[in-house]
XYZ file of C-alpha atoms in Angstrom:
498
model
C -111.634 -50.030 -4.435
C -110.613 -47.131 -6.930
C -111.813 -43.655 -6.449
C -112.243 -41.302 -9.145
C -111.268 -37.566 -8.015
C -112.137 -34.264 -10.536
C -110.246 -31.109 -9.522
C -112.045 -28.092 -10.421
C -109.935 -24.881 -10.246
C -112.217 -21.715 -10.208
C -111.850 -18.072 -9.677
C -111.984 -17.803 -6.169
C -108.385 -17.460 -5.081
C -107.462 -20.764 -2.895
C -109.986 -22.498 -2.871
C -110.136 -25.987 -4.199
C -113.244 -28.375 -5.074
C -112.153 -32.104 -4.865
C -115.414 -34.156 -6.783
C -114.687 -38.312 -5.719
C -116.294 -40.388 -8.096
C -117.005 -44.456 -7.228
C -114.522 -46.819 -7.396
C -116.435 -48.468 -10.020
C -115.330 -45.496 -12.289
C -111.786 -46.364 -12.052
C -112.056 -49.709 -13.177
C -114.308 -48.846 -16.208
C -111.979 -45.653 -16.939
C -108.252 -47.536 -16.402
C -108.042 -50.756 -18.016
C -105.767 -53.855 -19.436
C -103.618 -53.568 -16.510
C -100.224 -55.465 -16.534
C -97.087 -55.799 -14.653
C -94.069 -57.367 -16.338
C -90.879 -57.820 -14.277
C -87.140 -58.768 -14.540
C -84.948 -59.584 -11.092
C -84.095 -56.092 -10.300
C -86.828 -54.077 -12.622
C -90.748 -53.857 -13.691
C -92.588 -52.407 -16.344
C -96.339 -51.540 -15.712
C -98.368 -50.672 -18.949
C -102.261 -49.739 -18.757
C -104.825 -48.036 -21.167
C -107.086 -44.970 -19.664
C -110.650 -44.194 -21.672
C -109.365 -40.541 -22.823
C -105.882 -39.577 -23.142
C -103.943 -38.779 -19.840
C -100.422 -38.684 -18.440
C -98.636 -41.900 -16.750
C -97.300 -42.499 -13.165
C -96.812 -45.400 -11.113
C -96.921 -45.263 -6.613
C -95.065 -48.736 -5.850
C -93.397 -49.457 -2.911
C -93.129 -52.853 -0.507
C -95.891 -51.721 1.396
C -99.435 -49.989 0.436
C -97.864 -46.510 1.752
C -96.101 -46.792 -1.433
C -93.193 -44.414 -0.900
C -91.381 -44.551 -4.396
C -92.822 -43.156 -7.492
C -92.123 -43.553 -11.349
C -91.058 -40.584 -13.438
C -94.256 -39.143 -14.327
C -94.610 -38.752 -18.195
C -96.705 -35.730 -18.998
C -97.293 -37.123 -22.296
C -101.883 -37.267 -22.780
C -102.070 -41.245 -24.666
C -104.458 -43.579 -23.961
C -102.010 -46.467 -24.056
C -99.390 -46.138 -21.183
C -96.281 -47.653 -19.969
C -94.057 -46.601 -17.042
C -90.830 -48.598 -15.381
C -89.700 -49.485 -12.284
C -86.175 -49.915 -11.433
C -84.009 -50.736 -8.872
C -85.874 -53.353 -7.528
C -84.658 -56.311 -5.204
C -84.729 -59.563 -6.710
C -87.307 -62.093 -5.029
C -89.788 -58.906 -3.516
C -93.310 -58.374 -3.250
C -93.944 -54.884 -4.199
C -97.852 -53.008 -4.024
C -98.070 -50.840 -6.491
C -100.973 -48.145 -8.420
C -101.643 -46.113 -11.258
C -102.125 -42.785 -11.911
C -103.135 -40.630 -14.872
C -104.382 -37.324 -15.142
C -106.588 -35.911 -18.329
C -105.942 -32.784 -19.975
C -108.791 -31.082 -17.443
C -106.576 -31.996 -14.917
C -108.998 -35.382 -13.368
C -106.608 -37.765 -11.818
C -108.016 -41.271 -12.042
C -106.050 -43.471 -9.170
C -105.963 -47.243 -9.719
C -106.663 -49.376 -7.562
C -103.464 -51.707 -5.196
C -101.822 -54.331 -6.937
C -98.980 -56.506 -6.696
C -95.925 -57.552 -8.551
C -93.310 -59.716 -7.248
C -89.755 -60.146 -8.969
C -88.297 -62.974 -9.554
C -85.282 -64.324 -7.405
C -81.920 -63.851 -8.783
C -80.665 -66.907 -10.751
C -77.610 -68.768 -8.904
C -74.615 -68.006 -10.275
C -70.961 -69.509 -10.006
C -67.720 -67.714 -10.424
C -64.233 -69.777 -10.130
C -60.868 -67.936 -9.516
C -58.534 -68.186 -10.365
C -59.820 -68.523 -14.422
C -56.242 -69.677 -15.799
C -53.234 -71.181 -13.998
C -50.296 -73.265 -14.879
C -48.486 -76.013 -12.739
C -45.827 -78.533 -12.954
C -46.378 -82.185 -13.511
C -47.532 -83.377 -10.299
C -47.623 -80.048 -8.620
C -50.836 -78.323 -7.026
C -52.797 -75.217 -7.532
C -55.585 -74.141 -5.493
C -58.634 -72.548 -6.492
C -61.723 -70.851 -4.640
C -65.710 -70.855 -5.640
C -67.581 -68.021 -4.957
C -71.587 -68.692 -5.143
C -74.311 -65.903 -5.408
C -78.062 -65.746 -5.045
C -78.187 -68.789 -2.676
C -77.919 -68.998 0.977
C -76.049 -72.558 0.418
C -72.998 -71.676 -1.474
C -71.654 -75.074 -1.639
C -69.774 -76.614 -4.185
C -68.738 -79.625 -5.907
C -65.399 -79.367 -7.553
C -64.014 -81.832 -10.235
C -61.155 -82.031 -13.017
C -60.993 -83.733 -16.213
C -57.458 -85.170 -14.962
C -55.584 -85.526 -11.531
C -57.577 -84.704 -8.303
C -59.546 -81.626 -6.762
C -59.878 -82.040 -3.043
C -63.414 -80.751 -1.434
C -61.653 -77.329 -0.637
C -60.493 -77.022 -4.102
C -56.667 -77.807 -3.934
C -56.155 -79.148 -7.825
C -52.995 -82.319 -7.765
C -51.836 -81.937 -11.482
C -51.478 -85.343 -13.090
C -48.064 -86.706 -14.085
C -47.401 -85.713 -17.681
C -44.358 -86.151 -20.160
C -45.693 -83.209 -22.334
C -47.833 -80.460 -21.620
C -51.012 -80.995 -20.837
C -54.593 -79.002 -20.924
C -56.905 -79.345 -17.714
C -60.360 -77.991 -16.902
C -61.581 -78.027 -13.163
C -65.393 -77.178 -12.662
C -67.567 -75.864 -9.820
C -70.795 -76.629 -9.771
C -73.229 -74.905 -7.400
C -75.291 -77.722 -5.018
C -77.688 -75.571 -4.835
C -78.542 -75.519 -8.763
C -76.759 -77.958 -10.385
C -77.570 -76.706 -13.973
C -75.168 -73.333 -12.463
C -71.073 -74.454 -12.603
C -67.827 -72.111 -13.221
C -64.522 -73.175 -14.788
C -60.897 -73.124 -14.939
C -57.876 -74.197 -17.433
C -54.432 -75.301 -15.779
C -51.634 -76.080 -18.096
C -49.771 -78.776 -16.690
C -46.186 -78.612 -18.065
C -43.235 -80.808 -17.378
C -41.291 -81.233 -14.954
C -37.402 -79.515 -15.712
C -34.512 -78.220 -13.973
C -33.434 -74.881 -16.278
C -29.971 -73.581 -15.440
C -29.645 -69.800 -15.522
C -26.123 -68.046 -15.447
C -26.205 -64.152 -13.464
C -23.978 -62.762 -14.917
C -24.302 -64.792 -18.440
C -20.059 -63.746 -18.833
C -17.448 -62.481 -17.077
C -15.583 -59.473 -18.185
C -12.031 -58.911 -15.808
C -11.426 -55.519 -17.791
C -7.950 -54.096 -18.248
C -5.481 -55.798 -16.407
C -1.611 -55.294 -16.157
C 0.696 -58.220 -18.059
C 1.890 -60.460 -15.352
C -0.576 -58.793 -12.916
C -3.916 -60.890 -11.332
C -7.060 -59.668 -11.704
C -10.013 -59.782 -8.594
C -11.592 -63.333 -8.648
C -15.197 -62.277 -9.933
C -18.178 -64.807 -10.111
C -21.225 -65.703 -11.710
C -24.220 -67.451 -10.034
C -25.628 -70.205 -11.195
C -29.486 -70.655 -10.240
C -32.147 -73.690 -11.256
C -34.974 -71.619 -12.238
C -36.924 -74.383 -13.873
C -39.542 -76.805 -11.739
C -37.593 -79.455 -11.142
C -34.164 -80.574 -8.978
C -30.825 -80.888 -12.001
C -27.236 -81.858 -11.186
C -23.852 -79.878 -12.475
C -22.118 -83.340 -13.311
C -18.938 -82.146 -15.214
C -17.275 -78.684 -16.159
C -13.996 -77.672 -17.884
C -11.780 -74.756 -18.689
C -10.754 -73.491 -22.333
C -7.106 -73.050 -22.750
C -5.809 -69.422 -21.724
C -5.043 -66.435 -19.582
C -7.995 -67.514 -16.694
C -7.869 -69.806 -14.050
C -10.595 -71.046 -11.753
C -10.768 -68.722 -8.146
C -10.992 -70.772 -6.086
C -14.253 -69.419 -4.874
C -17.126 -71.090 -6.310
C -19.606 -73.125 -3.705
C -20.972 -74.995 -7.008
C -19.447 -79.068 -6.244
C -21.290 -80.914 -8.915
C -24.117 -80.674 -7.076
C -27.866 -80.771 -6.773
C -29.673 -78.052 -7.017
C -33.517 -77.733 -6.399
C -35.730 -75.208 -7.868
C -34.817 -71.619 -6.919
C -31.334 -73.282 -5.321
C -28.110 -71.238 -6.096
C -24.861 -71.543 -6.431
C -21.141 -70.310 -8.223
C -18.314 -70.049 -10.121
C -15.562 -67.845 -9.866
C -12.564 -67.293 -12.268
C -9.728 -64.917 -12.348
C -7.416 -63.673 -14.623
C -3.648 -63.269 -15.091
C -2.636 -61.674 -18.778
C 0.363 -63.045 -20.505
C 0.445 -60.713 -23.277
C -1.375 -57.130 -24.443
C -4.487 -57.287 -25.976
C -8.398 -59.068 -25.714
C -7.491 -62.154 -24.080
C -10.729 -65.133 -23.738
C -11.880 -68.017 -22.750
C -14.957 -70.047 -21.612
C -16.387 -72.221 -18.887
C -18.249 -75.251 -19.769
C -20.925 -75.856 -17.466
C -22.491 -79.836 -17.869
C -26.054 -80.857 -16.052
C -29.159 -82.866 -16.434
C -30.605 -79.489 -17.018
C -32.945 -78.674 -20.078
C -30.059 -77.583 -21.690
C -26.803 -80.066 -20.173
C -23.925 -77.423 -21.410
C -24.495 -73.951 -20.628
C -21.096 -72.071 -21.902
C -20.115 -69.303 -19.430
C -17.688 -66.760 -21.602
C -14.703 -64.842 -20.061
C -12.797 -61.892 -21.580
C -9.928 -59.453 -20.151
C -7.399 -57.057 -21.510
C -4.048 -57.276 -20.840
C -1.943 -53.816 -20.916
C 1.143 -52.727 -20.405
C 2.423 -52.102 -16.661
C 3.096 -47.963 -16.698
C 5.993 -46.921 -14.273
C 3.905 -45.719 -11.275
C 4.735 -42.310 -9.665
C 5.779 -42.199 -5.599
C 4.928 -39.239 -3.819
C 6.087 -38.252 -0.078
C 3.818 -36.211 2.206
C 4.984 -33.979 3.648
C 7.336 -32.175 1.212
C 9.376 -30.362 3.790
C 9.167 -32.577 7.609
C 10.046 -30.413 10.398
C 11.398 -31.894 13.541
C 11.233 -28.684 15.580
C 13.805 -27.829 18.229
C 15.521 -30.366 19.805
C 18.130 -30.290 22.831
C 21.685 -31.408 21.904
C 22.230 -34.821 22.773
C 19.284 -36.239 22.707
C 16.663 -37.061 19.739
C 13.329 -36.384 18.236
C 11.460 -37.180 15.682
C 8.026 -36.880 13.110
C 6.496 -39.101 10.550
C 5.770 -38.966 6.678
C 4.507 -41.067 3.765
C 5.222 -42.394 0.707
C 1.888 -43.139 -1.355
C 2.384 -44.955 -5.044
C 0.276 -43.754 -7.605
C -0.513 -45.516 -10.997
C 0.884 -48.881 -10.600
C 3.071 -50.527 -7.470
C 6.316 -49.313 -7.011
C 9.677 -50.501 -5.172
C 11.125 -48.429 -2.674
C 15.052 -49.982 -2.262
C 17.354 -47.223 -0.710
C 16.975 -44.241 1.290
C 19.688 -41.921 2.369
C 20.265 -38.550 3.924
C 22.872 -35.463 3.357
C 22.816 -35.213 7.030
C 23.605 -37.913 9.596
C 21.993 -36.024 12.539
C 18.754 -37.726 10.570
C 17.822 -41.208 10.090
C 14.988 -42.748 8.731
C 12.897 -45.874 11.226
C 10.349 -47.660 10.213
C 10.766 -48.905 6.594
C 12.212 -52.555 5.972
C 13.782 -52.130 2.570
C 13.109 -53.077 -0.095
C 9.384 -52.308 0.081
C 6.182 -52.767 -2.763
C 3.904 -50.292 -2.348
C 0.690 -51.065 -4.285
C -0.950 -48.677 -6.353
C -3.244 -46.315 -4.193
C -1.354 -47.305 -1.027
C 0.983 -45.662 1.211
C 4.122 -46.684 3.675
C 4.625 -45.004 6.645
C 8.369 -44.069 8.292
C 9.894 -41.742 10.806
C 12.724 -39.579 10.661
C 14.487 -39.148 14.070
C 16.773 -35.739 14.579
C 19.784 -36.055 17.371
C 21.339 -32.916 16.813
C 24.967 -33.049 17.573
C 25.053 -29.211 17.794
C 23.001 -26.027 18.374
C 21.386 -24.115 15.579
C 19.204 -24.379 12.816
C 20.009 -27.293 9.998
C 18.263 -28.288 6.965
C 18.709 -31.465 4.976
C 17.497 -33.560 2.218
C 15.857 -37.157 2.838
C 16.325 -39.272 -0.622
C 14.207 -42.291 -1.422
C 15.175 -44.514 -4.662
C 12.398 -46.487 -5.944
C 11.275 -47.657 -9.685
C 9.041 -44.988 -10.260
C 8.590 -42.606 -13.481
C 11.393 -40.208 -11.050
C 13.649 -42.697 -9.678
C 14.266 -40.216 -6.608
C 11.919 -38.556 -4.395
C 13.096 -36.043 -2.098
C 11.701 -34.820 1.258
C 13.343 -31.532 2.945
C 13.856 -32.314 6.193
C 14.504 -29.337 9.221
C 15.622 -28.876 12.731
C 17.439 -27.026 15.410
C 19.713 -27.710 17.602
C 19.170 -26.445 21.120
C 21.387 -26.403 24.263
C 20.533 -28.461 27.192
C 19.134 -26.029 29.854
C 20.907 -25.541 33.075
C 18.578 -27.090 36.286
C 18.904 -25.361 40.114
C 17.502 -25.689 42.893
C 16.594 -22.746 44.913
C 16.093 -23.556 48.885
C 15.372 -21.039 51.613
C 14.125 -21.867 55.011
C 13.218 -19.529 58.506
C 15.972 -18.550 60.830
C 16.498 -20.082 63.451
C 14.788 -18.507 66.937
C 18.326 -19.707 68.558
C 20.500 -17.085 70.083
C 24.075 -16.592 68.622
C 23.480 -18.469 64.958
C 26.440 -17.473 62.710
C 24.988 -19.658 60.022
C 23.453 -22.377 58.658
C 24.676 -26.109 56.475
C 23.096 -27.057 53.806
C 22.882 -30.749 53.209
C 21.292 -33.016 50.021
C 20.548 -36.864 49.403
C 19.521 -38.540 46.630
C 15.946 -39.833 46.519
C 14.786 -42.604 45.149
C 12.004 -44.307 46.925
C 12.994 -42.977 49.867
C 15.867 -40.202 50.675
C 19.253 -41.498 50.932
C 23.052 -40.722 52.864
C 23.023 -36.722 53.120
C 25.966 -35.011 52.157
C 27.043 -31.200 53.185
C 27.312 -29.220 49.900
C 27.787 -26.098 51.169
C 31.840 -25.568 51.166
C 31.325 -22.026 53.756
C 28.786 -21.411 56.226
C 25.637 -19.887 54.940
C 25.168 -16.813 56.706
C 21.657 -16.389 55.099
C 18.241 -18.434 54.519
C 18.812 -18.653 50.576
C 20.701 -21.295 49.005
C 21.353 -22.090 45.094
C 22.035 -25.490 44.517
C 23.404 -25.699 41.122
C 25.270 -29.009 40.672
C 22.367 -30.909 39.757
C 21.614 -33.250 37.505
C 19.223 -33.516 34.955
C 16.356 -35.843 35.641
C 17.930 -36.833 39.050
C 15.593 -36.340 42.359
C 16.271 -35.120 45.465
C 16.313 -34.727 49.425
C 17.294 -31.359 51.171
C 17.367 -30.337 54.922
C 19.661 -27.613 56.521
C 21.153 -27.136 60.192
C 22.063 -24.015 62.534
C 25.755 -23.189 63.955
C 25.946 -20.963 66.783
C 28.941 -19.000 67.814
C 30.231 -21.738 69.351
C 30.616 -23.870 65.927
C 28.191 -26.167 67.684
C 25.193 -27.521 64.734
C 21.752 -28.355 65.587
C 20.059 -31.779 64.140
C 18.250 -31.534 60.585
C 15.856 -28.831 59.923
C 12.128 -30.464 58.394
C 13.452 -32.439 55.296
C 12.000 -31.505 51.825
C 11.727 -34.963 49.887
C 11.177 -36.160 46.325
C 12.419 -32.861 44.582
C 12.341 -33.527 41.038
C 14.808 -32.178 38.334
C 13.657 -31.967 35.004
C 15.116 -34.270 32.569
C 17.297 -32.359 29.559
């Protein structure tokens, strides 16, 4: 049914007249109706019996819900599209055009239904390469189909069901195409080129040369290496090498063993180098294999230069041994550090005898950057303050390197022992023996060292000796010269060492 609605506007603020004419006017007064549609769009076109704008109400259901843009433009002949539309969709739809008086003439419900969305087949991914006999696997994706199954074939070697491609076995390089093709439309397929190369081992040098740098004549060099690696697709074998004439010999450090190695397997070479003469000194490594290329030529270059006299330095400058008690010794350490090149330390000697120098087995190499440790041990032989020079001879730039050496001389202290004790409560005490032992683990024989009686509780026992321990315990004499048993007995009294 189509209604037919004039909208009178008149004077009378707000108020509207809606006239609704028959259905039957519609279909006499919009005419040639047609719906054309794509997968996702739809153009409606219609002619109206007087000129009048264009709008289209579509929408899945008859409520509509979307709308065209309306084009004000008054024709007779009208078009209007529809976009954004879901592929495979029934969609209700009306017209709608307005005159110049402002009538609006609504069509009546139609339908349009777009089309479904033609299958389509994507492969990925779209170029590979592999090795003769090697594999490469490849996915299908399938749109616009529920069954997204696929049949997958090659125009040489094998594609499994899941789409693993088995290259064939080729002696030159080879051009494949593997296909998809949808189940679901057969007429829909997707494809992909592999280039299937041959099969080579390809030996690659890291570094490509060795350079050893400046080295001293007669001097050898760090053993440097190179690795060798098999970048290519397939397993080679080192089967020979050799060694130019020159200043390099092998290092002794290489893992390659004319071996096999498989693809992305490493191994190396190492060389070193020992200058005979000044100057760019070279050589080269012949590497053989069943590689792509069988000799691969490894280059090796060094300088040889003249040794320089190192330089031999001794830290500290002046070494001071403090104070130290006649007769016995002390002592304090130093360095010598070689700077430049090695050098050989053969003598050392000092203005002073009371010094001596420990620690250094003559003649010594020092290397260049590296240091020797001694010690210099002081027994004075008398007090007071000396000073005295410390003389190394080496082959150095300076064939002497001095080191002031100081100390003093101090007496040996004199040790006592001071005792003092209670009196005794006893009646008629003239005085009191003193008596000592030596102790060792335990205190020894006592002996009186007291030559008078002691008339008081303080006694000085000076005739120690130094380091030595001891035992002490007194007695009373009365009047009567009688003398009581030992007093308590202080043990394990120590004397300090010189």
């Amino acid at each position: 049914m189509c209604r037919w609605i004039r909208v009178l506007l008149v004077s009378v603020p707000l108020l509207f007249v809606f006239l609704v004419a028959p259905s039957a006017f519609a279909q006499t007064w919009i005419s040639a109706l047609t719906a054309t549609t794509t997968t996702t769009t739809a153009t409606i076109t219609w002619t109206s019996a007087v000129p009048a704008n264009s709008q289209v109400a579509y929408g899945t259901t008859t409520s509509y819900g979307s709308s065209s843009i309306l084009n004000t433009a008054l024709v007779t002949v009208h078009s209007a599209a529809l976009t954004s539309l879901t592929a495979g969709t029934t969609y209700h739809y009306r017209v709608l055009s307005a005159d110049s008086t402002g009538v609006l003439v609504t069509g009546l419900d139609n339908v349009l239904t777009t089309p479904a969305a033609a299958v389509s087949v994507s492969v990925t991914p779209t170029t590979a390469t592999a090795v003769s006999g090697g594999t490469q696997q490849f996915t299908a994706q399938v749109t616009n189909t529920s069954n997204t199954a696929v049949t997958w074939s090659a125009t040489s070697g094998t594609v499994s069901t899941t789409g693993l491609f088995t290259a064939p076995i080729v002696t030159a390089t080879k051009t494949v195409t593997v296909t998809a093709t949808s189940v679901a439309d057969t007429t829909k397929s997707a494809s992909a080129t592999v280039t299937v190369n041959v099969a080579i081992g390809i030996l690659t040098l890291s570094p490509t040369s060795i350079t050893f740098g400046s080295v001293t004549v007669g001097q050898t060099s760090p053993v440097l290496l190179t690795t060798l690696t098999n970048t290519g697709n397939a397993s080679l074998t080192i089967t020979s090498d050799s060694f130019s004439a020159g200043d390099f010999t092998w290092g002794g450090q290489g893992t390659c063993d004319y071996n096999t190695l498989t693809p992305g397997a490493s191994c190396t070479y190492s060389a070193k180098f020992t200058p005979t003469a000044t100057g760019t000194r070279t050589a080269t490594i012949m590497i053989y294999s069943t590689a792509s290329d069988p000799a691969v030529t490894l280059p090796l270059s060094g300088i040889g230069t003249t040794a320089a006299a190192g330089t031999l330095a001794v830290s500290p400058v002046t070494l001071a041994l403090g104070s130290v008690v006649e007769g016995t010794s002390g002592t304090a350490s130093g360095t010598l550090t070689a700077g430049g090149s090695s050098v050989t330390v053969s003598a050392v000697s000092s203005n002073n005898t009371a010094f001596t120098v420990e620690g250094l087995s003559l003649p010594v190499t020092i290397s260049a950057g590296n240091s020797a440790a001694f010690t210099v041990m002081y027994s004075p032989q008398a007090t007071g303050a000396v000073t005295a020079a410390l003389t190394f001879t080496s082959n150095a730039q300076s064939s002497t390197t001095v080191e002031t050496l100081t100390g003093t001389g101090s007496a040996a202290p004199v040790h006592s022992v001071n005792l003092s004790w209670s009196a005794s409560t006893s009646s008629e005490i003239s005085g009191y023996n003193i008596y000592r032992a030596v102790y060792a683990s335990a205190c020894g024989s006592y002996s009186k060292i007291n030559s008078l009686l002691n008339t008081g509780t303080l006694y000085t026992d000076s005739a120690v000796v130094d380091g030595a321990n001891y035992c002490y315990a007194t007695t009373a004499v009365n009047t009567s010269n009688e003398e009581s048993g030992y007093s308590n007995v202080v043990s394990n009294v120590q004397v300090p060492a010189p």
